[in-house]
Tab-separated table of C-alpha atoms in Angstrom:
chain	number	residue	atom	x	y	z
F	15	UNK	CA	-36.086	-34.949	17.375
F	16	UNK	CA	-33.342	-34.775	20.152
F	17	UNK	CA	-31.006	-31.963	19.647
F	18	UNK	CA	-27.963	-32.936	21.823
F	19	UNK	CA	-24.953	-31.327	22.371
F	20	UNK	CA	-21.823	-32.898	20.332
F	21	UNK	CA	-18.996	-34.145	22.103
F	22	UNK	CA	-16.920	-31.039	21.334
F	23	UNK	CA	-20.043	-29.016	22.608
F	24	UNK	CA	-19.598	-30.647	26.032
F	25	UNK	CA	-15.759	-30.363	26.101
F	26	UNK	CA	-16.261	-26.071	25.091
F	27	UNK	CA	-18.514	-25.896	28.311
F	28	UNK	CA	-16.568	-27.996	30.323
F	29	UNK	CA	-13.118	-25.489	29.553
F	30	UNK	CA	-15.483	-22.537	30.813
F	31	UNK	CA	-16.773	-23.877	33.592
F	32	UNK	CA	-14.080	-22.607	36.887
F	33	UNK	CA	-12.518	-20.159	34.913
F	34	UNK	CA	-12.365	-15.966	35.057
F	35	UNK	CA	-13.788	-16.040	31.531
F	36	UNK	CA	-16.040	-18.809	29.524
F	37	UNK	CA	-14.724	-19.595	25.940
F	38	UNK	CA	-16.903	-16.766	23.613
F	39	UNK	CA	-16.594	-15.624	20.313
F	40	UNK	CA	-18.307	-13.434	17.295
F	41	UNK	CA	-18.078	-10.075	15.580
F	42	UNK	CA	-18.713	-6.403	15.083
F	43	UNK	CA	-20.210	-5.905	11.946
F	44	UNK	CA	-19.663	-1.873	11.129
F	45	UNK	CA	-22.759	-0.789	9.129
F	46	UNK	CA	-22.691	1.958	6.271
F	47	UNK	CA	-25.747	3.196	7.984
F	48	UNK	CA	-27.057	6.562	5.862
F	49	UNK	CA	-29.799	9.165	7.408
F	50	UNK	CA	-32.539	6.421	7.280
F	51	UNK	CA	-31.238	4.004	8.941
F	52	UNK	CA	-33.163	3.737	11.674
F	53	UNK	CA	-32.063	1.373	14.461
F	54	UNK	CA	-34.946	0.750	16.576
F	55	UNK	CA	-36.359	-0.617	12.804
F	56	UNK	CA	-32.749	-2.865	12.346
F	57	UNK	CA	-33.627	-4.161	16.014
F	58	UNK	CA	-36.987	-5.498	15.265
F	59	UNK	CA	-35.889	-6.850	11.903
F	60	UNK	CA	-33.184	-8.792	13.931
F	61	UNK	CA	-35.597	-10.061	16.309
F	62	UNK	CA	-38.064	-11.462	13.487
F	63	UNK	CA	-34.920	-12.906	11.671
F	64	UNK	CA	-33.593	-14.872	14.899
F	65	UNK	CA	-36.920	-16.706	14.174
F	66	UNK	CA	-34.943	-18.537	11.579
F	67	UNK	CA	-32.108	-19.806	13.765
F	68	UNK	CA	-33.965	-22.434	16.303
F	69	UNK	CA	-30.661	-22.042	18.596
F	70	UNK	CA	-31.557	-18.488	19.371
F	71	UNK	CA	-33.828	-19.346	21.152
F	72	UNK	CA	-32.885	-22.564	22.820
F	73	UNK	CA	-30.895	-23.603	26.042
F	74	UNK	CA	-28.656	-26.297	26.680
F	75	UNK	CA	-30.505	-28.328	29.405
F	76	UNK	CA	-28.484	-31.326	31.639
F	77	UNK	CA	-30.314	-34.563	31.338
F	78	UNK	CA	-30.637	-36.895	34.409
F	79	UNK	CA	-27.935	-39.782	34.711
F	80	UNK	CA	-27.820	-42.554	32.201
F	81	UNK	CA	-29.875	-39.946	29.903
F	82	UNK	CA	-26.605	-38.997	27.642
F	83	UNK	CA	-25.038	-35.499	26.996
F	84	UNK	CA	-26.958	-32.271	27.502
F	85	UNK	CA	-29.766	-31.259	24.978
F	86	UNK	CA	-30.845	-28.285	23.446
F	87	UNK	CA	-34.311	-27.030	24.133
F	88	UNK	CA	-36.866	-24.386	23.060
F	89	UNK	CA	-36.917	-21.396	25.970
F	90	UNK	CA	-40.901	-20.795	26.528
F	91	UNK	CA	-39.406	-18.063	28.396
F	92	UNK	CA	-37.066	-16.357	25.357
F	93	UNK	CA	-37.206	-12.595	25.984
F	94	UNK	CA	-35.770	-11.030	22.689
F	95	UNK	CA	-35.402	-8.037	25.216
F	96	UNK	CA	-32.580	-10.031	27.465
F	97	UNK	CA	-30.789	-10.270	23.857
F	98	UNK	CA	-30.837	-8.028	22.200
F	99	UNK	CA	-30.042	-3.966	22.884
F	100	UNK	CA	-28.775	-0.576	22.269
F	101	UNK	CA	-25.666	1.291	23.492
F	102	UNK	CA	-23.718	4.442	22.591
F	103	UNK	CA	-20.034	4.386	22.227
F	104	UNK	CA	-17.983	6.634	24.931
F	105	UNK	CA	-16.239	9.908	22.977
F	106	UNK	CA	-14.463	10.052	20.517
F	107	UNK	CA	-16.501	7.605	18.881
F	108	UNK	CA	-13.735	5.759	16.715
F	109	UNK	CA	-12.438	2.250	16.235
F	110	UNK	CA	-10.429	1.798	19.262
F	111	UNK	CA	-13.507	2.999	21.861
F	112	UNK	CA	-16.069	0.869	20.045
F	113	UNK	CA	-13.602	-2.361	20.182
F	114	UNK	CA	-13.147	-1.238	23.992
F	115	UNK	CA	-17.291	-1.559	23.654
F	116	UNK	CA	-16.612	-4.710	22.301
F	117	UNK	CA	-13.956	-6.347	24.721
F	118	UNK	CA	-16.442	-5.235	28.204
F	119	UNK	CA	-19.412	-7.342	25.451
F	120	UNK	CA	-17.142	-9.694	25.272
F	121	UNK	CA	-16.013	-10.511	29.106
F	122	UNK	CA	-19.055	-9.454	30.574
F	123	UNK	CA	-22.010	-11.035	31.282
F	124	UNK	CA	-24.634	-13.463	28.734
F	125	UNK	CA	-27.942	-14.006	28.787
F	126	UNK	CA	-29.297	-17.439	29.094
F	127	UNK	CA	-29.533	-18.335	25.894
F	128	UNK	CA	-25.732	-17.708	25.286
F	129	UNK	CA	-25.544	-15.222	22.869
F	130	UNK	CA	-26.185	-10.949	22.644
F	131	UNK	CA	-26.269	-8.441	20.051
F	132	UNK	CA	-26.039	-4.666	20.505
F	133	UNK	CA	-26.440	-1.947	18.503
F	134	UNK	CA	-23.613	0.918	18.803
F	135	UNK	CA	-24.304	4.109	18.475
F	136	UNK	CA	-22.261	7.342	18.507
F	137	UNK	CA	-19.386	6.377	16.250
F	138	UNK	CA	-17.915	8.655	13.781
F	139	UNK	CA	-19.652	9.947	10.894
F	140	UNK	CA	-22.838	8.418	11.988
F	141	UNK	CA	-21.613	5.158	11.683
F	142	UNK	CA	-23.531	2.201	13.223
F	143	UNK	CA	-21.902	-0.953	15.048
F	144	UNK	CA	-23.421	-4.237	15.640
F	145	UNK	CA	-21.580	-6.469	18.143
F	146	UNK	CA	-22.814	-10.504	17.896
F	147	UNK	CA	-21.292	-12.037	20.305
F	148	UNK	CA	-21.988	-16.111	21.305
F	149	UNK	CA	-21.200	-19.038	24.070
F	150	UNK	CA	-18.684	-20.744	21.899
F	151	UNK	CA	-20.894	-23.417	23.054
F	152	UNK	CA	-23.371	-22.558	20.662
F	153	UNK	CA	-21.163	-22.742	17.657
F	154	UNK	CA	-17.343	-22.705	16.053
F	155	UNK	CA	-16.030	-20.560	13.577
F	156	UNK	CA	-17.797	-21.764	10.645
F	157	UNK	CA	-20.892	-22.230	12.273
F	158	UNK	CA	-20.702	-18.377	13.558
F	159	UNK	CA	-20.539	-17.661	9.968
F	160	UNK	CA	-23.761	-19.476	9.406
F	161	UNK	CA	-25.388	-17.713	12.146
F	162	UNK	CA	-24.568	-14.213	10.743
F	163	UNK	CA	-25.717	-15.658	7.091
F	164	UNK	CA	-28.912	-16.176	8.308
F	165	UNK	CA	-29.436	-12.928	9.795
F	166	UNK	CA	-28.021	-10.233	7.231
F	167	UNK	CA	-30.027	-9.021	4.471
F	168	UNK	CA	-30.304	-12.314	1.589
F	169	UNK	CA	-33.169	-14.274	-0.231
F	170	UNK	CA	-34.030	-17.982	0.662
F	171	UNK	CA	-34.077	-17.639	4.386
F	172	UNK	CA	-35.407	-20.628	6.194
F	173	UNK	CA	-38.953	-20.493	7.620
F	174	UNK	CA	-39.227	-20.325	11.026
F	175	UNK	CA	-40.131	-23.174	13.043
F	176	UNK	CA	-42.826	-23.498	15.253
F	177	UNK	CA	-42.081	-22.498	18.418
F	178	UNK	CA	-41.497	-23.724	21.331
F	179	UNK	CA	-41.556	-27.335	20.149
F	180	UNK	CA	-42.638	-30.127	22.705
F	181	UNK	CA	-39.220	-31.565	25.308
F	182	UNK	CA	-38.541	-34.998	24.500
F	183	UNK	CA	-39.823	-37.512	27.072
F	184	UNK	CA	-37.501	-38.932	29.921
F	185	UNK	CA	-38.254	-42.438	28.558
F	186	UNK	CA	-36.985	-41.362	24.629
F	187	UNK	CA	-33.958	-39.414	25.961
F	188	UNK	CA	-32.820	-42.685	27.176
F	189	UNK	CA	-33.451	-45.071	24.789
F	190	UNK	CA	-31.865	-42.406	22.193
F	191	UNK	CA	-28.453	-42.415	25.187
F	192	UNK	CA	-28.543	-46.291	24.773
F	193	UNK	CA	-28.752	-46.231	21.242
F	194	UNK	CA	-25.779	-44.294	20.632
F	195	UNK	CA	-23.986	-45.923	23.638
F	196	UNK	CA	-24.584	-48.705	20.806
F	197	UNK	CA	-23.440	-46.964	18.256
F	198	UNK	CA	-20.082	-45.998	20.098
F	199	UNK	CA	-18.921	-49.136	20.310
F	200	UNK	CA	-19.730	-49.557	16.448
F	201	UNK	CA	-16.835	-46.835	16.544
F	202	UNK	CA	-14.440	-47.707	18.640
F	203	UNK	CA	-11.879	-48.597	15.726
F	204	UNK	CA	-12.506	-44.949	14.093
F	205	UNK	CA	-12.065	-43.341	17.451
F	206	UNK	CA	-8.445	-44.874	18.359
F	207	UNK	CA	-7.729	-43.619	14.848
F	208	UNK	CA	-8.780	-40.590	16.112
F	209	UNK	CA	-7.243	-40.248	19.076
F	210	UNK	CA	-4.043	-41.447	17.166
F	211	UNK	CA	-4.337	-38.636	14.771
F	212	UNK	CA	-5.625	-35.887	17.364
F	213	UNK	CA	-2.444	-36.551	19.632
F	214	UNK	CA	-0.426	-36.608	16.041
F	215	UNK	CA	-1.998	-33.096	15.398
F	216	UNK	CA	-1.229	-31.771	18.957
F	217	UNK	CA	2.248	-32.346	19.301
F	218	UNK	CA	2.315	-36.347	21.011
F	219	UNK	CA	2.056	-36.999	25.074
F	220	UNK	CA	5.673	-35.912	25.323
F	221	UNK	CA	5.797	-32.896	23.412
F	222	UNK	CA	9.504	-31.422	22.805
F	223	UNK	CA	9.347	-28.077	25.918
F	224	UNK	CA	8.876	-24.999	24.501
F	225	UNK	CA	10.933	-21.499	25.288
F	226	UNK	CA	10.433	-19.773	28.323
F	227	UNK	CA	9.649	-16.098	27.322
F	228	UNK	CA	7.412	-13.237	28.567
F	229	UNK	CA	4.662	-14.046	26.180
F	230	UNK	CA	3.868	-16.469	29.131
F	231	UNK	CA	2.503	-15.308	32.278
F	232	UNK	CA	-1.282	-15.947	34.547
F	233	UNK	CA	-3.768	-13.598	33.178
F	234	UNK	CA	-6.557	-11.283	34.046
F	235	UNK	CA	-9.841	-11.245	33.425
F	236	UNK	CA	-9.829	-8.199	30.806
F	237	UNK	CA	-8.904	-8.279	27.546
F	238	UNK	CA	-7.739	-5.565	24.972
F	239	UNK	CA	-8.401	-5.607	21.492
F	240	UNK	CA	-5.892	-4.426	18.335
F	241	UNK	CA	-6.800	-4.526	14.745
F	242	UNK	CA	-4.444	-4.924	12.093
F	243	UNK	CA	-5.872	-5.295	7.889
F	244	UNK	CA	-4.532	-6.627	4.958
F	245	UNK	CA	-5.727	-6.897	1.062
F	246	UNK	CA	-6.168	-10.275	0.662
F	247	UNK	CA	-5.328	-10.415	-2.878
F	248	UNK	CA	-1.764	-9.221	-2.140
F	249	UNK	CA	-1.253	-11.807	0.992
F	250	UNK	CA	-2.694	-14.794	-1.821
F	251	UNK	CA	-0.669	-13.884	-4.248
F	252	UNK	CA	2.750	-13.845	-2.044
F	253	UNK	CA	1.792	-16.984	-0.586
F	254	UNK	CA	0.986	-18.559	-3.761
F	255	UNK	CA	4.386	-17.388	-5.506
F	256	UNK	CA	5.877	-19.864	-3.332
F	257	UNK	CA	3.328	-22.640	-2.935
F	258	UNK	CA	1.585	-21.665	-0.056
F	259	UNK	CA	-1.465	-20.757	1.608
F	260	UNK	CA	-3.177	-17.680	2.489
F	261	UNK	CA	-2.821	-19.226	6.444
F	262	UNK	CA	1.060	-20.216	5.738
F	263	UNK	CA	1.555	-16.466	4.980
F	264	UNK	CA	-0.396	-14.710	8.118
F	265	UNK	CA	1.044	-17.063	10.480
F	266	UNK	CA	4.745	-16.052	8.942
F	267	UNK	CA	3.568	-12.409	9.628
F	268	UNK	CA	2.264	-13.496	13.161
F	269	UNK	CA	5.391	-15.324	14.297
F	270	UNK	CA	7.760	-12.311	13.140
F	271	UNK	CA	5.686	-9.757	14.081
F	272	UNK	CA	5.996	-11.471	17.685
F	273	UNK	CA	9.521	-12.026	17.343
F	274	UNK	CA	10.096	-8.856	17.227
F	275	UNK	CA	7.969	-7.512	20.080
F	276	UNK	CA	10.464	-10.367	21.925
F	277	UNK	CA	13.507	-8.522	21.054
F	278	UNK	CA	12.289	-4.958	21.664
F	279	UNK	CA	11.765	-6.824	25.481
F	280	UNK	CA	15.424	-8.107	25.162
F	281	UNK	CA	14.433	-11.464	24.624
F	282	UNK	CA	15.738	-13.913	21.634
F	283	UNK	CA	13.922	-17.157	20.821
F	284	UNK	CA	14.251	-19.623	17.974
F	285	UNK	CA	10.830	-20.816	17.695
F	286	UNK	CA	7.546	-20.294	18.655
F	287	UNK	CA	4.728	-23.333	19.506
F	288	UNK	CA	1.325	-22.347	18.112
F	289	UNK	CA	-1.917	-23.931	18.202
F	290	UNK	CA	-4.215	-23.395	15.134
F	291	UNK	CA	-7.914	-24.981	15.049
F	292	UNK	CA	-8.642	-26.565	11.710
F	293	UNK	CA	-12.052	-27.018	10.414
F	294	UNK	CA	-13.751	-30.370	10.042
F	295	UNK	CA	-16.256	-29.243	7.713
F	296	UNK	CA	-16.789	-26.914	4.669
F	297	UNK	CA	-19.594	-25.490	5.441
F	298	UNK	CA	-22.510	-24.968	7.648
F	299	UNK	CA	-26.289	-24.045	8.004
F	300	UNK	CA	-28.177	-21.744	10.599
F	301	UNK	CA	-29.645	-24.857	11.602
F	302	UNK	CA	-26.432	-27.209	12.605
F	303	UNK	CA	-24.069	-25.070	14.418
F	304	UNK	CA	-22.145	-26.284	17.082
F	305	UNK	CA	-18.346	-27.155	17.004
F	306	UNK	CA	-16.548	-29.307	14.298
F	307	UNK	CA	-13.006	-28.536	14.516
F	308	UNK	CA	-9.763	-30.075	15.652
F	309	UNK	CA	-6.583	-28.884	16.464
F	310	UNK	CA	-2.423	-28.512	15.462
F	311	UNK	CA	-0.132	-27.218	17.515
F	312	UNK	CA	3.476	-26.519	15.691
F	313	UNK	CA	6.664	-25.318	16.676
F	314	UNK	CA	7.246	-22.520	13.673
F	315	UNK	CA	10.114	-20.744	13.604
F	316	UNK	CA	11.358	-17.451	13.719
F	317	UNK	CA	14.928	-17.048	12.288
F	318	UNK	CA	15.766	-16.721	8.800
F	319	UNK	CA	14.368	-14.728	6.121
F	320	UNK	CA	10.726	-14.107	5.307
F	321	UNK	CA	10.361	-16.514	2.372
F	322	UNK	CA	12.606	-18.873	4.056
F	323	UNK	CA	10.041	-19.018	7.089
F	324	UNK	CA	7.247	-18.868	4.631
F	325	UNK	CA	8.458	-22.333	3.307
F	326	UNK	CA	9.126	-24.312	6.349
F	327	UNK	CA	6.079	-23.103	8.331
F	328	UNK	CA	3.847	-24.168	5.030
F	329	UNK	CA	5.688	-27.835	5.494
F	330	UNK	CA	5.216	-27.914	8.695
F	331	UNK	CA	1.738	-26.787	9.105
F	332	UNK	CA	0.645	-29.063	5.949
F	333	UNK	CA	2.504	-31.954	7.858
F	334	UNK	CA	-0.365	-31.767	10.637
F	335	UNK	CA	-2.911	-30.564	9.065
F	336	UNK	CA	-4.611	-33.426	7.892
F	337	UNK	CA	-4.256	-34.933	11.320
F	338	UNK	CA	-6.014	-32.535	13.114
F	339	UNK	CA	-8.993	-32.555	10.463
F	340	UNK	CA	-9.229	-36.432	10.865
F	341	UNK	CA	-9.034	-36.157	15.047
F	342	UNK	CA	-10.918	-33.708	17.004
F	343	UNK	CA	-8.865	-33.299	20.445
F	344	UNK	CA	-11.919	-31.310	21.838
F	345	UNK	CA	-14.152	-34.054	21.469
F	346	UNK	CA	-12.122	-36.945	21.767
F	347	UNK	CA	-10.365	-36.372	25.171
F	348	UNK	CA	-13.446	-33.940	26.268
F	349	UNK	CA	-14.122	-36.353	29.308
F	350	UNK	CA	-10.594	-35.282	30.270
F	351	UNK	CA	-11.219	-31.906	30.159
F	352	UNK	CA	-14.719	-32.267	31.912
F	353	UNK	CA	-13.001	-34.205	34.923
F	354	UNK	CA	-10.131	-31.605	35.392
F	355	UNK	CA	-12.589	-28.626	35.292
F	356	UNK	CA	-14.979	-30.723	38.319
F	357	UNK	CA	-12.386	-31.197	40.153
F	358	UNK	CA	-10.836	-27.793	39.946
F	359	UNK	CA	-7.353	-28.751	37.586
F	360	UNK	CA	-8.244	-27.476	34.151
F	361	UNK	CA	-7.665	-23.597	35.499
F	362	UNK	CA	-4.202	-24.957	37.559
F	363	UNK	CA	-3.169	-26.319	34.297
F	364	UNK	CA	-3.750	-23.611	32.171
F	365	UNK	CA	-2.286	-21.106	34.141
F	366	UNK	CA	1.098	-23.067	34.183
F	367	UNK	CA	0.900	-24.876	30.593
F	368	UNK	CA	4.003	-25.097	28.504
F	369	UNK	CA	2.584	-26.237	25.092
F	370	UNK	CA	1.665	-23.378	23.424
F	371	UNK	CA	3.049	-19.958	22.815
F	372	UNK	CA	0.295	-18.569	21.185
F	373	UNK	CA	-3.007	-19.290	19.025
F	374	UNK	CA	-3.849	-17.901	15.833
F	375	UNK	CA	-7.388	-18.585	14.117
F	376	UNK	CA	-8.473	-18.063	10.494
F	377	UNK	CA	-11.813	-18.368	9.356
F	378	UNK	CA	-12.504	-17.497	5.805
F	379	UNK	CA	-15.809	-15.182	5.334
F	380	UNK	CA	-17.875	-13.740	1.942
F	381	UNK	CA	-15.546	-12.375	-1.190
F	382	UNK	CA	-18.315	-10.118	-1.370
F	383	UNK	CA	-20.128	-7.631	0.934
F	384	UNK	CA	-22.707	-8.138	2.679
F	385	UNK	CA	-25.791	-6.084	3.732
F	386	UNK	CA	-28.202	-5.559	7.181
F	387	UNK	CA	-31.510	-3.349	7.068
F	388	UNK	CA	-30.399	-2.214	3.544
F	389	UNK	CA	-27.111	-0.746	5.206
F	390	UNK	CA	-23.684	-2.159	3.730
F	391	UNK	CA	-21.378	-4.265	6.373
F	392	UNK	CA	-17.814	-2.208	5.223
F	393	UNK	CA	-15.950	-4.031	7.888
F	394	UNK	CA	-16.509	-6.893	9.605
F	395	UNK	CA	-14.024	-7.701	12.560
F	396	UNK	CA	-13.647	-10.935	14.381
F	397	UNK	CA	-13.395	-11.102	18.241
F	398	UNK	CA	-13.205	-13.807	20.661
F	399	UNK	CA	-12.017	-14.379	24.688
F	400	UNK	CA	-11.304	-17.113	26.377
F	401	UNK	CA	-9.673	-18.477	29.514
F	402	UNK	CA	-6.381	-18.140	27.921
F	403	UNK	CA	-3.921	-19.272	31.451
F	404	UNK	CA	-0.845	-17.586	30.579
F	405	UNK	CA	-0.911	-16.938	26.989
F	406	UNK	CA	-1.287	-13.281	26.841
F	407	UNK	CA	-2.102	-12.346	23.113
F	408	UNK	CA	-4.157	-14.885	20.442
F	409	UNK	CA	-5.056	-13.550	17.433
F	410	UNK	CA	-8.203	-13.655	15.382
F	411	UNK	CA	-8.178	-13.597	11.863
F	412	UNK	CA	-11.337	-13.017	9.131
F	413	UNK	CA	-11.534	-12.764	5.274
F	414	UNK	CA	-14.105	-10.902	4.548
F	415	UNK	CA	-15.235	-8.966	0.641
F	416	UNK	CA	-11.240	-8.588	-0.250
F	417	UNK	CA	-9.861	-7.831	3.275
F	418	UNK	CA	-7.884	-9.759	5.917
F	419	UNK	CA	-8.907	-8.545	9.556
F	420	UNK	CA	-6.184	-9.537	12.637
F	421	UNK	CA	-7.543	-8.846	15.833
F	422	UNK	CA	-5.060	-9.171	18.450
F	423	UNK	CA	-6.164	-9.916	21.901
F	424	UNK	CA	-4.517	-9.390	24.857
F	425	UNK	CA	-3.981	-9.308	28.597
F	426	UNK	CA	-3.650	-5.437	29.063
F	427	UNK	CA	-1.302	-6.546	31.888
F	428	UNK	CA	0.448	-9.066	30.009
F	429	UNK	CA	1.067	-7.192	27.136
F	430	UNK	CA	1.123	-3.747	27.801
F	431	UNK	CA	2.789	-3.040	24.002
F	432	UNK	CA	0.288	-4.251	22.458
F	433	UNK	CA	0.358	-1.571	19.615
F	434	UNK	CA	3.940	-1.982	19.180
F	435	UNK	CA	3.115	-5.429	18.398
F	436	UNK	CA	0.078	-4.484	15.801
F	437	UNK	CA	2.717	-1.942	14.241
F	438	UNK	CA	4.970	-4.762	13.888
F	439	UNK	CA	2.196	-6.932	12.619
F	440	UNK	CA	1.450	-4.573	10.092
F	441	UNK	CA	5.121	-4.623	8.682
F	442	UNK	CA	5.748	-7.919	8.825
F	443	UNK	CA	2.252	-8.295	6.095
F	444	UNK	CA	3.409	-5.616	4.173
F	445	UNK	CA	6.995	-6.729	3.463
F	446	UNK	CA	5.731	-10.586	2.833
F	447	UNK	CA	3.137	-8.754	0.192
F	448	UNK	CA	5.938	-6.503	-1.215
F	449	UNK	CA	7.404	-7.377	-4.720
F	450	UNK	CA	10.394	-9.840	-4.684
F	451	UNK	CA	10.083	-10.275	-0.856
F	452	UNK	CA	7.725	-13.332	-0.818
């Protein structure tokens, strides 16, 4: 079997490649852990579960020319030791010093099979962390959630594969590129619809400009890490007073909350252009990750009252939507991306892109706890960098057993207020959950 990467794969390696930071994502997972918990114990468990994940232990190879995209192999060389590890957290142990943990995870260096996972230590009350972090390469939102699935505490888990499994031969990689060279052309009518719908999604070739405000500017290499929480009960059932979604309401809250940061820096805009990835798919297992997602970029605005905001972003949102779920822009114009990022433009462009102000990104996770070497996961908080240009905060958002995570990330440099912003964040949910306000 020839595991290759998808087109979207390609286009997620190709946006990392000549940048400060590669595109990365995952999650600290905050462990009830009681006196015997022990965490040299949670490691090996960890190490025999990644067993049941073949990607784990796999790394994206190039093929030679006229062989197709890149494949996935088995490592005969996976060291579980290069992966996975243990660190303490710096004094005094709380939330903001173990996502400061998180962020250095996060922007620093990855082993060659893409992903880490480190143990934290030190917190407060005896707490226990475990950061997951991954190549976005390796998988999207959903398929992170897979990934995690597969390794917390839960019956059914796949048996492991044998390991490592026999390379495909030079002579099947390229009959398999020629057969779906074949198959492409099969597809050509599906793809202009796709391309149709992607560029639909994204705004057009000749997008309307968007404002000029300090949210833009080139950023750094470090990121910073604020994390706002919400009952998710109280966020469905304002949205769903007036007909919206649980998505419709947190990007009303994100677009006011940054409205006001805006004019607490003297600045007044009208609107704000977000991007928001939409899933292509349901659901995934431990054993198809990758990325399936496509993207909508709206102009939402920020005037008027709550509800009022609530209604029109829902319309407009909905409006593109189904256009981004039936074009991915990723993996349709990924031979775009790849030839800007050889030739050294992707990094030009994004540093002086006028598209987007922002991106928000909702993933919905378990109604219900889960559990990891018998220890409850109380919190589990979403985190993700990127080569972001000049778009100085993004926000990453989680459902998980009841609660709505935010984490805001941010240039330090770019926005040096970021927990002005979280505070406003925070307001902005609680007066579109208040009674009679939306």
């Amino acid at each position: 079997m020839i595991d290759r990467a998808s087109a979207s794969d390609v286009a997620m390696l190709a946006m990392g490649k000549g940048t400060s930071l590669s595109q990365r994502a995952g999650a600290v997972l905050m462990l009830e852990a009681g006196p015997e918990f022990e965490v040299t114990e949670a490691m090996a468990l960890l190490a025999d579960r990644i067993r049941s994940v073949p990607r784990l232990r796999q790394r994206l190879v190039p093929v030679p020319f006229g062989c197709g995209r890149p494949v996935w192999l088995d490592d005969p060389g996976f060291d579980i030791r290069l992966h996975v590890r243990q660190l303490t957290c710096p004094s005094p142990g709380d939330e903001r010093a173990l996502l400061d943990v998180a962020a250095a995870v996060l922007t620093g260096p990855l082993p060659p099979s893409r992903w880490t996972a480190i143990f934290v230590t030190g917190l407060n009350g005896g707490a226990v962390a475990l950061i997951v972090v991954l190549d976005h390469v390796l998988a999207d939102g959903i398929g992170g959630l897979a990934m995690l699935a597969a390794l917390v505490d839960r019956s059914g888990r796949p048996a492991p594969a044998g390991f490592p499994r026999r390379p495909p031969s030079l002579r099947l990689l390229a009959a398999d590129a020629f057969a779906e060279r074949l198959r492409a052309l099969g597809r050509m009518r599906a793809f202009w619809r796709g391309a149709k719908a992607a560029t639909a999604a994204t705004g057009g070739m000749r997008p309307e400009p968007i404002a000029h405000c300090s949210l833009l500017r080139p950023t750094g290499a470090r990121r910073t890490f604020a994390v706002v929480r919400a009952d998710l009960a109280a966020v469905r059932s304002a949205a769903h007073r007036h007909g919206c979604t649980v998505n419709d309401a947190l990007l009303t809250a994100v677009t006011g909350s940054l409205r006001r940061l805006l004019e607490r820096r003297g600045e007044h805009v009208g609107a704000l252009s977000v991007s928001v990835p939409v899933a292509t798919r349901r659901t995934a297992t431990s054993s198809e990750l990758g990325n399936r997602f496509g993207v909508l970029i709206a102009s939402l605005p920020l005037t008027g009252a709550p509800e009022e905001r609530l209604v029109k972003i829902a319309a407009l949102i909905g409006e593109r939507k189904q256009q981004a779920a039936d074009g991915s822009a990723a993996g349709l114009f990924g031979p775009v991306f790849r030839m800007l990022s050889a030739i050294g433009l992707y990094r030009w462009y994004l540093r002086r892109q006028r598209r987007i102000h922002t991106l928000v990104s909702n993933v919905r996770g378990p109604d219900h706890p889960w559990t990891f070497a018998g220890a409850t996961i109380r919190r589990l908080i979403p985190v993700a960098v990127a080569e972001s240009g000049n778009v100085t905060v993004t926000f990453e958002i989680l459902s998980y057993a009841g609660t709505v995570t935010i984490n805001l990330i941010a240039d330090p440099d770019g926005v040096p207020d970021l927990d002005e912003l979280a505070a406003h964040l925070s307001d902005e949910l609680a007066g579109i959950t208040a009674s009679g306000t939306a």
